Amino acid sequence: MEYVIEMLGITKEFPGIKANDNVTLQVEKGEIHALLGENGAGKSTLMSVLFGLYQPEAGIIKVRGQEVAISNPNIANKHGIGMVHQHFKLVENFTVTENIILGIEPMKSFSRVDTQKAAKKVLEISEKYGLSVDPNAKIEDISVGMQQRVEILKMLYRNAEILIFDEPTAVLTPQEIHELMGIMKELTNEGKSIVLITHKLKEIKLVANHCTVLRRGKYIGTVNVHETTENQMAEMMVGREVSFKVDKNEANIGDVVLSIQNLSVKNSRGLHAVKNLNLDFRAGEITCVAGIEGNGQTELVEAIVGLRKIESGKIFFKGTEIQNLNIRERTLCGIGHIPEDRHKYGLVLDFTLEENFILQTYFKEPYSKKGTLQVEEVRKYSEQLINEFDVRSGKGSVTEARSMSGGNQQKAIIARELERSPILLIAAQPTRGLDVGAIEYIHKRLVDERNKGKAVLLMSFEMEEVLNLADSIAVMYEGEVVGKVHANQTNENELGLMMSGSTRKEGELNE
Amino acid sequence: MNKFKAFISNDKNQKFLIPFIAVLSGFLVGVFILLITRENPIDIFRAILRAVFGIDLNKIGTGKAVFNPRYVGEYFVYAMPIILTGLSIAFAFRTGLFNIGSEGQVMVGSFASVLAGIYLDFPVFIHLPLVIISGALAGAIWGFVPGLLKAKFNVHEVVVGIMMNYSALHITNYFLRNLKGSDNVKTAMLPVTATLNSEFLSSITNKSRLHWGFIIVIISVFIFWFIIEKTTFGYELRSVGFNKNASKYAGMKVDRNTVLSMMISGAFSGLAGTIIAIGTFGYGRVLPGFENYGFDGIAVALLGGNTGLGSVFGGLLLGSLKAAQPIMQTMNIPRDIAIIIVSFIILFIAMQNGIKMILKKLGGAK
Ligand SMILES: Nc1ncnc2c1ncn2[C@@H]1O[C@H](COP(=O)(O)OP(=O)(O)OP(=O)(O)O)[C@@H](O)[C@H]1O
Ligand SMILES: [Mg+2]
């Protein structure tokens, strides 16, 4: 068999950790090769080595049978290797076209950039693969899904033959995921080869040919996807059996904790994102706010926690109005928040892990006494969270958050918010980017909170998570609640119809 | 060799390696320029040796005194205010703010201290603290304005800061001329209860202007370190400096912190003005233009990596090049060489990511 890519015996160390330890990856031409592993297993690192971002301490890389040294991304490009990173690398205030041609701009006379020619080529490629983008829109104004299409176009514009996708589906809606899968298939039909990193076994089953599994930096094996099951792959990666079903008993539903009345909120572009919304959240219950991305869920959550101004309406928390309180006051009332955007709100990336753990409590005893930070107490607390939530990193408490793997960053945020055990926990996309083992654990912890009598507001775009975890579901469509149902009395189909705004089902729940 | 490689690619070591390399490269450029202009490059080092340690190599064997401690004293007189403005710039930097208004804060600090010195009449243990606090307070008020405009209306602090610098220059000049006993270029001498002058320090440094201001500098460095590294307030400031959104999410009052940070930064600059007025000179001066204490502070903060102790080193280094300039002139090398060296050091510091990459390459396995 001919391999387009062979990575043999790759070892890459970071301070305190061997991110890759003698790893092998062999990709056949024209296939989709999945790369699977727990958070921090070294997937992104391995791909960064292939893309020339890191130099390995040991090992060789062969491209089309030829041994090569890839010392920087330009050389990777020359070998036809392109990469879409876990966290996109686009210039925010550049247009789509400018981002795509960045670094290889076509020129006309007097070294002016030939934007017309570029735009034409971009349009050609985007039409060919059904990657619809607005070539003149600025990156900061477009959705995450479109940003990703820009990243893909960037690779194709550079004639990449070997495409690396680092967790492309983590940030996409189910519809967009479906489209992306189609595009990837199309690309391989053309003879291009793809390495796909994902934590979603279903996706691997759906599109991949082979799957290579890493665990704690070590190579575990490569399997033929058609000859294996999701459970087998999960076991291979975690080293134990994983349960995909959430274990939960009957909810013991208590009083209304959060009551939203006639709430209207505008989005950043000044349009009404939440319209005259009424919704209650009760103690001892996991209530999911479901819907297709962009139907006002984000704005609703931001309004509840105080990150966004409201236009009109009231928010009651345990009977008292909180819409005029500031964020700190709401936090102290007993609201916890796992934010949707972990790099924007969730973490201070230049802080250490322990500094991030106290982000919501640094001003309280025992972490602060008389205005001074209590370093030992902070360290103790940090070690405890690291153990409890299995947050993996190179240097433990003093690791810079920036250098942690995406999934472990997410675990750190969840640990911080869950440990405070707030009366109302708002979890926006809590398991985005987590491996199946970690998801299992986080789901269990969320159910524990509910069993302790806390109210949980879950915001998720993932149908499976919604159905598995929620007790009741409120579906949002264009800023309104178009349906309220019990999780065990509905199915994917019904939810799907409500999410797309075609059916309504109201007033069934708790009223 | 491997130990060396590990040493240069270690992040911790790079923190001081990079400034060191930048300084070295800056001097190399200076040496190179002297070489191509057919001057003797050794002379810069002689000048610095004399400016900092007071040792004049030319006098060896002539029978005259080789060591003159006055130079040492004057060197510290140069270095102290720019350490303070360095602290000022660094403090604001840590909160993500660029306090270019330091220059003006120095001037109002000087002015307020002179004012308190001339018009108040108390015994020294009350008068002196009042004079010092006046300077810090005036600087804080001058920092408050750009801080407030930034927080409330999102006006960039650099724009406001520059305007505040010009306002400070003209306003303080006007009032300084009109104080009792002033002439066109300076005010009356301050009463002894309002100065930092020291017979003792002066006598051990052969009548230099060295004064007690260094105690203010030491206390300021300590306060900087304590606030930034030890307090929850400092934790908030750093958090706001790194990520405004996450700070907001955590319930920090980003606007209030912006204003406070600019005020504290302004207070450090104001103190620089205070020690210049009541330490170095002992009277208030009407200035024909900017003296660049604030701008030197930017270089000091950069050199020191925006830390307290780093600013001390930065200030001492920059101070040595400043103090060497007059001596260089007497040795017939253009003083511009010193300015060129400083500029290149700053340039190399600004290119620290490049230096980091080269170090990583050199230290890397392949
Ligand atoms: N630049 C870096 N500096 C220091 N350590 C790093 C760096 N990049 C990654 N690491 C460490 O190497 C390990 C592997 O990280 P990597 O990002 O490859 O994981 P991953 O498999 O992609 O995980 P995830 O699924 O969470 O994205 C982690 O423990 C991480 O802390
Ligand atoms: Mg990763």
mmCIF file of C-alpha atoms in Angstrom, chain A residues 24-325:
data_model
loop_
_atom_site.group_PDB
_atom_site.id
_atom_site.type_symbol
_atom_site.label_atom_id
_atom_site.label_comp_id
_atom_site.label_asym_id
_atom_site.label_seq_id
_atom_site.Cartn_x
_atom_site.Cartn_y
_atom_site.Cartn_z
ATOM 1 C CA THR A 24 3.370 6.325 14.248
ATOM 2 C CA LEU A 25 0.809 7.572 11.756
ATOM 3 C CA GLN A 26 0.391 6.212 8.246
ATOM 4 C CA VAL A 27 -2.148 7.813 5.940
ATOM 5 C CA GLU A 28 -3.158 6.234 2.648
ATOM 6 C CA LYS A 29 -3.810 8.306 -0.421
ATOM 7 C CA GLY A 30 -7.441 9.291 -0.866
ATOM 8 C CA GLU A 31 -8.603 8.228 2.576
ATOM 9 C CA ILE A 32 -10.020 9.961 5.593
ATOM 10 C CA HIS A 33 -7.835 8.975 8.507
ATOM 11 C CA ALA A 34 -9.219 9.679 11.952
ATOM 12 C CA LEU A 35 -6.978 10.566 14.875
ATOM 13 C CA LEU A 36 -8.539 9.716 18.199
ATOM 14 C CA GLY A 37 -7.402 10.202 21.766
ATOM 15 C CA GLU A 38 -8.272 11.659 25.131
ATOM 16 C CA ASN A 39 -7.856 15.346 25.907
ATOM 17 C CA GLY A 40 -4.166 16.022 26.040
ATOM 18 C CA ALA A 41 -3.256 12.762 24.314
ATOM 19 C CA GLY A 42 -1.131 14.693 21.840
ATOM 20 C CA LYS A 43 -3.260 14.861 18.712
ATOM 21 C CA SER A 44 -2.904 18.549 18.034
ATOM 22 C CA THR A 45 0.779 18.314 18.818
ATOM 23 C CA LEU A 46 1.317 15.504 16.324
ATOM 24 C CA MET A 47 -0.455 17.456 13.618
ATOM 25 C CA SER A 48 1.492 20.600 14.463
ATOM 26 C CA VAL A 49 4.654 18.572 13.939
ATOM 27 C CA LEU A 50 3.393 17.484 10.536
ATOM 28 C CA PHE A 51 2.510 21.079 9.702
ATOM 29 C CA GLY A 52 5.951 22.326 10.694
ATOM 30 C CA LEU A 53 4.906 24.286 13.771
ATOM 31 C CA TYR A 54 6.937 22.102 16.149
ATOM 32 C CA GLN A 55 10.202 20.273 15.584
ATOM 33 C CA PRO A 56 10.154 16.742 17.006
ATOM 34 C CA GLU A 57 13.000 15.462 19.179
ATOM 35 C CA ALA A 58 12.975 12.156 17.324
ATOM 36 C CA GLY A 59 11.289 10.448 14.391
ATOM 37 C CA ILE A 60 11.016 10.860 10.651
ATOM 38 C CA ILE A 61 8.318 12.163 8.343
ATOM 39 C CA LYS A 62 7.810 10.853 4.836
ATOM 40 C CA VAL A 63 5.618 12.550 2.264
ATOM 41 C CA ARG A 64 4.768 10.335 -0.727
ATOM 42 C CA GLY A 65 7.553 7.965 0.253
ATOM 43 C CA GLN A 66 10.199 10.674 0.435
ATOM 44 C CA GLU A 67 11.754 11.576 3.765
ATOM 45 C CA VAL A 68 11.366 15.303 4.389
ATOM 46 C CA ALA A 69 12.257 17.882 7.017
ATOM 47 C CA ILE A 70 9.326 20.199 7.690
ATOM 48 C CA SER A 71 10.842 23.095 9.571
ATOM 49 C CA ASN A 72 8.000 25.570 9.095
ATOM 50 C CA PRO A 73 4.461 25.815 7.704
ATOM 51 C CA ASN A 74 5.671 27.228 4.389
ATOM 52 C CA ILE A 75 7.542 24.003 3.722
ATOM 53 C CA ALA A 76 4.446 22.042 4.716
ATOM 54 C CA ASN A 77 2.513 24.067 2.148
ATOM 55 C CA LYS A 78 5.112 23.259 -0.450
ATOM 56 C CA HIS A 79 4.559 19.562 0.188
ATOM 57 C CA GLY A 80 0.848 20.138 -0.243
ATOM 58 C CA ILE A 81 -0.042 19.927 3.443
ATOM 59 C CA GLY A 82 -2.719 22.243 4.826
ATOM 60 C CA MET A 83 -4.239 22.542 8.291
ATOM 61 C CA VAL A 84 -7.380 23.898 9.920
ATOM 62 C CA HIS A 85 -6.482 24.556 13.538
ATOM 63 C CA GLN A 86 -8.548 23.759 16.621
ATOM 64 C CA HIS A 87 -8.722 27.461 17.365
ATOM 65 C CA PHE A 88 -8.883 29.321 14.068
ATOM 66 C CA LYS A 89 -6.047 31.534 12.973
ATOM 67 C CA LEU A 90 -7.747 34.262 10.964
ATOM 68 C CA VAL A 91 -7.169 38.005 10.936
ATOM 69 C CA GLU A 92 -10.350 39.412 12.494
ATOM 70 C CA ASN A 93 -10.567 42.704 10.646
ATOM 71 C CA PHE A 94 -9.556 41.380 7.248
ATOM 72 C CA THR A 95 -12.092 40.259 4.689
ATOM 73 C CA VAL A 96 -12.632 36.646 3.751
ATOM 74 C CA THR A 97 -10.676 37.042 0.525
ATOM 75 C CA GLU A 98 -7.819 38.887 2.191
ATOM 76 C CA ASN A 99 -7.496 36.106 4.734
ATOM 77 C CA ILE A 100 -7.478 33.430 2.088
ATOM 78 C CA ILE A 101 -4.776 35.020 -0.040
ATOM 79 C CA LEU A 102 -2.669 36.217 2.906
ATOM 80 C CA GLY A 103 0.980 35.527 2.163
ATOM 81 C CA ILE A 104 0.487 34.445 -1.462
ATOM 82 C CA GLU A 105 -1.349 37.452 -2.871
ATOM 83 C CA PRO A 106 -1.612 37.553 -6.658
ATOM 84 C CA MET A 107 0.043 40.721 -7.955
ATOM 85 C CA LYS A 108 -0.562 43.108 -10.788
ATOM 86 C CA SER A 109 1.673 45.950 -11.968
ATOM 87 C CA PHE A 110 3.511 48.103 -9.405
ATOM 88 C CA SER A 111 3.144 45.273 -6.896
ATOM 89 C CA ARG A 112 -0.452 45.992 -6.157
ATOM 90 C CA VAL A 113 -2.595 43.138 -4.927
ATOM 91 C CA ASP A 114 -4.892 41.873 -7.631
ATOM 92 C CA THR A 115 -7.965 41.456 -5.429
ATOM 93 C CA GLN A 116 -10.284 40.889 -8.359
ATOM 94 C CA LYS A 117 -8.315 37.964 -9.632
ATOM 95 C CA ALA A 118 -8.107 36.585 -6.108
ATOM 96 C CA ALA A 119 -11.812 37.010 -5.463
ATOM 97 C CA LYS A 120 -12.567 35.234 -8.727
ATOM 98 C CA LYS A 121 -10.422 32.268 -7.839
ATOM 99 C CA VAL A 122 -11.881 32.112 -4.340
ATOM 100 C CA LEU A 123 -15.369 32.115 -5.786
ATOM 101 C CA GLU A 124 -14.472 29.347 -8.236
ATOM 102 C CA ILE A 125 -13.177 27.069 -5.507
ATOM 103 C CA SER A 126 -16.025 27.839 -3.174
ATOM 104 C CA GLU A 127 -18.568 26.985 -5.847
ATOM 105 C CA LYS A 128 -16.794 23.810 -6.814
ATOM 106 C CA TYR A 129 -16.947 22.394 -3.299
ATOM 107 C CA GLY A 130 -20.120 24.055 -2.123
ATOM 108 C CA LEU A 131 -18.255 26.110 0.470
ATOM 109 C CA SER A 132 -20.476 29.143 0.525
ATOM 110 C CA VAL A 133 -18.806 32.262 1.865
ATOM 111 C CA ASP A 134 -19.183 35.969 1.385
ATOM 112 C CA PRO A 135 -15.785 36.956 -0.048
ATOM 113 C CA ASN A 136 -16.093 40.580 1.052
ATOM 114 C CA ALA A 137 -17.370 40.086 4.600
ATOM 115 C CA LYS A 138 -15.032 40.747 7.491
ATOM 116 C CA ILE A 139 -14.104 37.771 9.647
ATOM 117 C CA GLU A 140 -15.382 39.411 12.834
ATOM 118 C CA ASP A 141 -18.852 39.639 11.320
ATOM 119 C CA ILE A 142 -19.315 36.068 10.149
ATOM 120 C CA SER A 143 -20.404 32.925 11.967
ATOM 121 C CA VAL A 144 -18.023 30.297 13.266
ATOM 122 C CA GLY A 145 -19.240 27.895 10.616
ATOM 123 C CA MET A 146 -18.354 30.320 7.858
ATOM 124 C CA GLN A 147 -14.996 31.065 9.462
ATOM 125 C CA GLN A 148 -14.251 27.411 9.210
ATOM 126 C CA ARG A 149 -15.175 27.350 5.543
ATOM 127 C CA VAL A 150 -12.722 30.213 5.101
ATOM 128 C CA GLU A 151 -10.016 28.084 6.723
ATOM 129 C CA ILE A 152 -10.826 25.231 4.360
ATOM 130 C CA LEU A 153 -10.768 27.556 1.356
ATOM 131 C CA LYS A 154 -7.415 28.824 2.532
ATOM 132 C CA MET A 155 -6.015 25.306 2.245
ATOM 133 C CA LEU A 156 -7.625 24.623 -1.105
ATOM 134 C CA TYR A 157 -6.426 27.964 -2.469
ATOM 135 C CA ARG A 158 -2.913 26.794 -1.718
ATOM 136 C CA ASN A 159 -3.582 23.570 -3.626
ATOM 137 C CA ALA A 160 -3.230 21.403 -0.540
ATOM 138 C CA GLU A 161 -3.469 17.681 -1.242
ATOM 139 C CA ILE A 162 -3.193 16.549 2.342
ATOM 140 C CA LEU A 163 -5.693 18.251 4.607
ATOM 141 C CA ILE A 164 -5.555 18.271 8.385
ATOM 142 C CA PHE A 165 -8.740 19.057 10.307
ATOM 143 C CA ASP A 166 -8.225 19.594 14.043
ATOM 144 C CA GLU A 167 -11.616 19.135 15.738
ATOM 145 C CA PRO A 168 -13.543 20.856 12.978
ATOM 146 C CA THR A 169 -16.936 19.719 14.200
ATOM 147 C CA ALA A 170 -16.627 20.869 17.804
ATOM 148 C CA VAL A 171 -17.830 24.345 16.921
ATOM 149 C CA LEU A 172 -20.401 23.434 14.272
ATOM 150 C CA THR A 173 -24.143 22.881 14.343
ATOM 151 C CA PRO A 174 -25.445 19.438 13.328
ATOM 152 C CA GLN A 175 -26.453 20.814 9.934
ATOM 153 C CA GLU A 176 -23.021 22.284 9.357
ATOM 154 C CA ILE A 177 -21.403 19.045 10.464
ATOM 155 C CA HIS A 178 -23.480 17.190 7.934
ATOM 156 C CA GLU A 179 -22.358 19.584 5.204
ATOM 157 C CA LEU A 180 -18.734 19.332 6.257
ATOM 158 C CA MET A 181 -18.826 15.540 6.094
ATOM 159 C CA GLY A 182 -20.142 15.817 2.548
ATOM 160 C CA ILE A 183 -17.388 18.227 1.582
ATOM 161 C CA MET A 184 -14.724 15.946 3.047
ATOM 162 C CA LYS A 185 -16.066 12.981 1.100
ATOM 163 C CA GLU A 186 -16.042 15.082 -2.058
ATOM 164 C CA LEU A 187 -12.430 16.078 -1.440
ATOM 165 C CA THR A 188 -11.272 12.492 -1.036
ATOM 166 C CA ASN A 189 -13.117 11.489 -4.177
ATOM 167 C CA GLU A 190 -10.805 13.902 -5.900
ATOM 168 C CA GLY A 191 -7.801 12.080 -4.544
ATOM 169 C CA LYS A 192 -7.044 14.368 -1.633
ATOM 170 C CA SER A 193 -6.189 12.780 1.700
ATOM 171 C CA ILE A 194 -7.553 13.926 5.035
ATOM 172 C CA VAL A 195 -6.503 13.592 8.653
ATOM 173 C CA LEU A 196 -9.502 14.215 10.888
ATOM 174 C CA ILE A 197 -9.273 14.839 14.613
ATOM 175 C CA THR A 198 -12.567 14.442 16.399
ATOM 176 C CA HIS A 199 -13.944 13.215 19.700
ATOM 177 C CA LYS A 200 -17.208 12.164 18.092
ATOM 178 C CA LEU A 201 -17.037 8.466 17.338
ATOM 179 C CA LYS A 202 -20.154 8.659 15.246
ATOM 180 C CA GLU A 203 -18.414 10.955 12.798
ATOM 181 C CA ILE A 204 -15.468 8.617 12.565
ATOM 182 C CA LYS A 205 -17.798 5.724 11.889
ATOM 183 C CA LEU A 206 -19.551 7.791 9.254
ATOM 184 C CA VAL A 207 -16.669 9.038 7.119
ATOM 185 C CA ALA A 208 -13.283 7.656 8.155
ATOM 186 C CA ASN A 209 -11.485 4.679 6.658
ATOM 187 C CA HIS A 210 -8.836 4.161 9.314
ATOM 188 C CA CYS A 211 -8.527 5.343 12.850
ATOM 189 C CA THR A 212 -5.295 5.814 14.782
ATOM 190 C CA VAL A 213 -5.595 5.951 18.548
ATOM 191 C CA LEU A 214 -3.276 7.782 20.961
ATOM 192 C CA ARG A 215 -3.319 7.606 24.739
ATOM 193 C CA ARG A 216 -1.197 9.878 26.934
ATOM 194 C CA GLY A 217 1.205 10.573 24.104
ATOM 195 C CA LYS A 218 1.676 6.935 23.174
ATOM 196 C CA TYR A 219 0.621 5.147 20.018
ATOM 197 C CA ILE A 220 -2.009 2.520 20.811
ATOM 198 C CA GLY A 221 -2.873 1.245 17.351
ATOM 199 C CA THR A 222 -4.580 1.774 14.037
ATOM 200 C CA VAL A 223 -7.846 0.094 13.160
ATOM 201 C CA ASN A 224 -9.976 -0.288 10.099
ATOM 202 C CA VAL A 225 -13.111 1.670 10.938
ATOM 203 C CA HIS A 226 -15.448 -0.726 9.126
ATOM 204 C CA GLU A 227 -14.251 -3.628 11.224
ATOM 205 C CA THR A 228 -14.741 -1.982 14.581
ATOM 206 C CA THR A 229 -17.448 -0.416 16.715
ATOM 207 C CA GLU A 230 -17.779 2.859 18.529
ATOM 208 C CA ASN A 231 -17.477 1.076 21.851
ATOM 209 C CA GLN A 232 -14.284 -0.658 20.835
ATOM 210 C CA MET A 233 -12.723 2.592 19.718
ATOM 211 C CA ALA A 234 -13.761 4.306 22.941
ATOM 212 C CA GLU A 235 -12.269 1.524 24.992
ATOM 213 C CA MET A 236 -9.074 1.645 22.999
ATOM 214 C CA MET A 237 -8.652 5.317 23.667
ATOM 215 C CA VAL A 238 -9.652 5.527 27.321
ATOM 216 C CA GLY A 239 -8.385 2.124 28.382
ATOM 217 C CA ARG A 240 -11.679 1.138 29.995
ATOM 218 C CA GLU A 241 -15.282 0.696 29.009
ATOM 219 C CA VAL A 242 -17.226 3.914 28.476
ATOM 220 C CA SER A 243 -20.926 4.312 28.985
ATOM 221 C CA PHE A 244 -22.660 6.574 26.516
ATOM 222 C CA LYS A 245 -25.924 6.535 28.376
ATOM 223 C CA VAL A 246 -26.319 8.990 31.218
ATOM 224 C CA ASP A 247 -27.301 7.281 34.452
ATOM 225 C CA LYS A 248 -30.073 9.217 36.029
ATOM 226 C CA ASN A 249 -33.038 8.595 38.286
ATOM 227 C CA GLU A 250 -36.361 10.442 38.368
ATOM 228 C CA ALA A 251 -35.881 14.144 38.868
ATOM 229 C CA ASN A 252 -36.938 15.453 42.253
ATOM 230 C CA ILE A 253 -38.195 18.792 41.072
ATOM 231 C CA GLY A 254 -38.338 21.695 43.490
ATOM 232 C CA ASP A 255 -39.250 25.371 43.412
ATOM 233 C CA VAL A 256 -38.656 27.797 40.617
ATOM 234 C CA VAL A 257 -35.135 29.170 40.994
ATOM 235 C CA LEU A 258 -34.901 31.363 37.948
ATOM 236 C CA SER A 259 -37.874 32.971 36.328
ATOM 237 C CA ILE A 260 -37.613 34.958 33.149
ATOM 238 C CA GLN A 261 -40.489 37.247 32.356
ATOM 239 C CA ASN A 262 -41.151 39.102 29.105
ATOM 240 C CA LEU A 263 -37.461 39.343 28.416
ATOM 241 C CA SER A 264 -36.191 41.088 25.288
ATOM 242 C CA VAL A 265 -32.513 41.317 24.406
ATOM 243 C CA LYS A 266 -30.680 42.727 21.413
ATOM 244 C CA ASN A 267 -27.647 41.096 19.841
ATOM 245 C CA SER A 268 -24.376 42.837 18.990
ATOM 246 C CA ARG A 269 -25.720 44.003 15.664
ATOM 247 C CA GLY A 270 -28.653 45.713 17.357
ATOM 248 C CA LEU A 271 -31.278 43.193 16.215
ATOM 249 C CA HIS A 272 -33.759 41.599 18.567
ATOM 250 C CA ALA A 273 -32.259 38.262 19.533
ATOM 251 C CA VAL A 274 -34.580 37.381 22.416
ATOM 252 C CA LYS A 275 -38.201 38.429 22.027
ATOM 253 C CA ASN A 276 -40.561 38.759 24.940
ATOM 254 C CA LEU A 277 -39.453 35.455 26.392
ATOM 255 C CA ASN A 278 -40.944 33.674 29.400
ATOM 256 C CA LEU A 279 -39.231 30.674 30.936
ATOM 257 C CA ASP A 280 -38.797 29.063 34.361
ATOM 258 C CA PHE A 281 -35.963 26.972 35.694
ATOM 259 C CA ARG A 282 -36.532 24.764 38.713
ATOM 260 C CA ALA A 283 -34.370 23.285 41.406
ATOM 261 C CA GLY A 284 -33.447 19.641 40.981
ATOM 262 C CA GLU A 285 -33.990 19.746 37.274
ATOM 263 C CA ILE A 286 -31.788 19.976 34.215
ATOM 264 C CA THR A 287 -33.506 22.266 31.777
ATOM 265 C CA CYS A 288 -32.060 22.437 28.329
ATOM 266 C CA VAL A 289 -32.353 25.463 26.122
ATOM 267 C CA ALA A 290 -32.091 23.835 22.731
ATOM 268 C CA GLY A 291 -32.190 25.146 19.215
ATOM 269 C CA ILE A 292 -30.105 25.801 16.171
ATOM 270 C CA GLU A 293 -27.193 28.126 16.809
ATOM 271 C CA GLY A 294 -28.044 31.802 16.438
ATOM 272 C CA ASN A 295 -31.625 31.663 17.637
ATOM 273 C CA GLY A 296 -30.992 33.746 20.718
ATOM 274 C CA GLN A 297 -29.710 31.143 23.167
ATOM 275 C CA THR A 298 -26.343 32.845 23.540
ATOM 276 C CA GLU A 299 -27.944 36.230 24.152
ATOM 277 C CA LEU A 300 -30.370 34.715 26.655
ATOM 278 C CA VAL A 301 -27.555 33.206 28.684
ATOM 279 C CA GLU A 302 -25.529 36.427 28.532
ATOM 280 C CA ALA A 303 -28.543 38.396 29.747
ATOM 281 C CA ILE A 304 -29.084 36.058 32.696
ATOM 282 C CA VAL A 305 -25.494 36.292 33.905
ATOM 283 C CA GLY A 306 -25.265 40.027 33.274
ATOM 284 C CA LEU A 307 -22.819 40.093 30.383
ATOM 285 C CA ARG A 308 -25.431 41.665 28.123
ATOM 286 C CA LYS A 309 -27.828 44.556 28.706
ATOM 287 C CA ILE A 310 -31.501 43.746 28.433
ATOM 288 C CA GLU A 311 -34.042 45.826 26.556
ATOM 289 C CA SER A 312 -37.058 45.050 28.694
ATOM 290 C CA GLY A 313 -38.469 42.390 30.968
ATOM 291 C CA LYS A 314 -37.536 40.942 34.332
ATOM 292 C CA ILE A 315 -35.308 38.210 35.639
ATOM 293 C CA PHE A 316 -36.159 36.756 39.036
ATOM 294 C CA PHE A 317 -33.667 34.674 40.965
ATOM 295 C CA LYS A 318 -35.225 32.966 43.976
ATOM 296 C CA GLY A 319 -37.934 35.564 43.955
ATOM 297 C CA THR A 320 -35.816 38.707 43.766
ATOM 298 C CA GLU A 321 -35.240 40.774 40.666
ATOM 299 C CA ILE A 322 -31.677 40.558 39.445
ATOM 300 C CA GLN A 323 -31.755 42.224 36.057
ATOM 301 C CA ASN A 324 -30.215 45.373 37.504
ATOM 302 C CA LEU A 325 -27.503 43.665 39.509
#
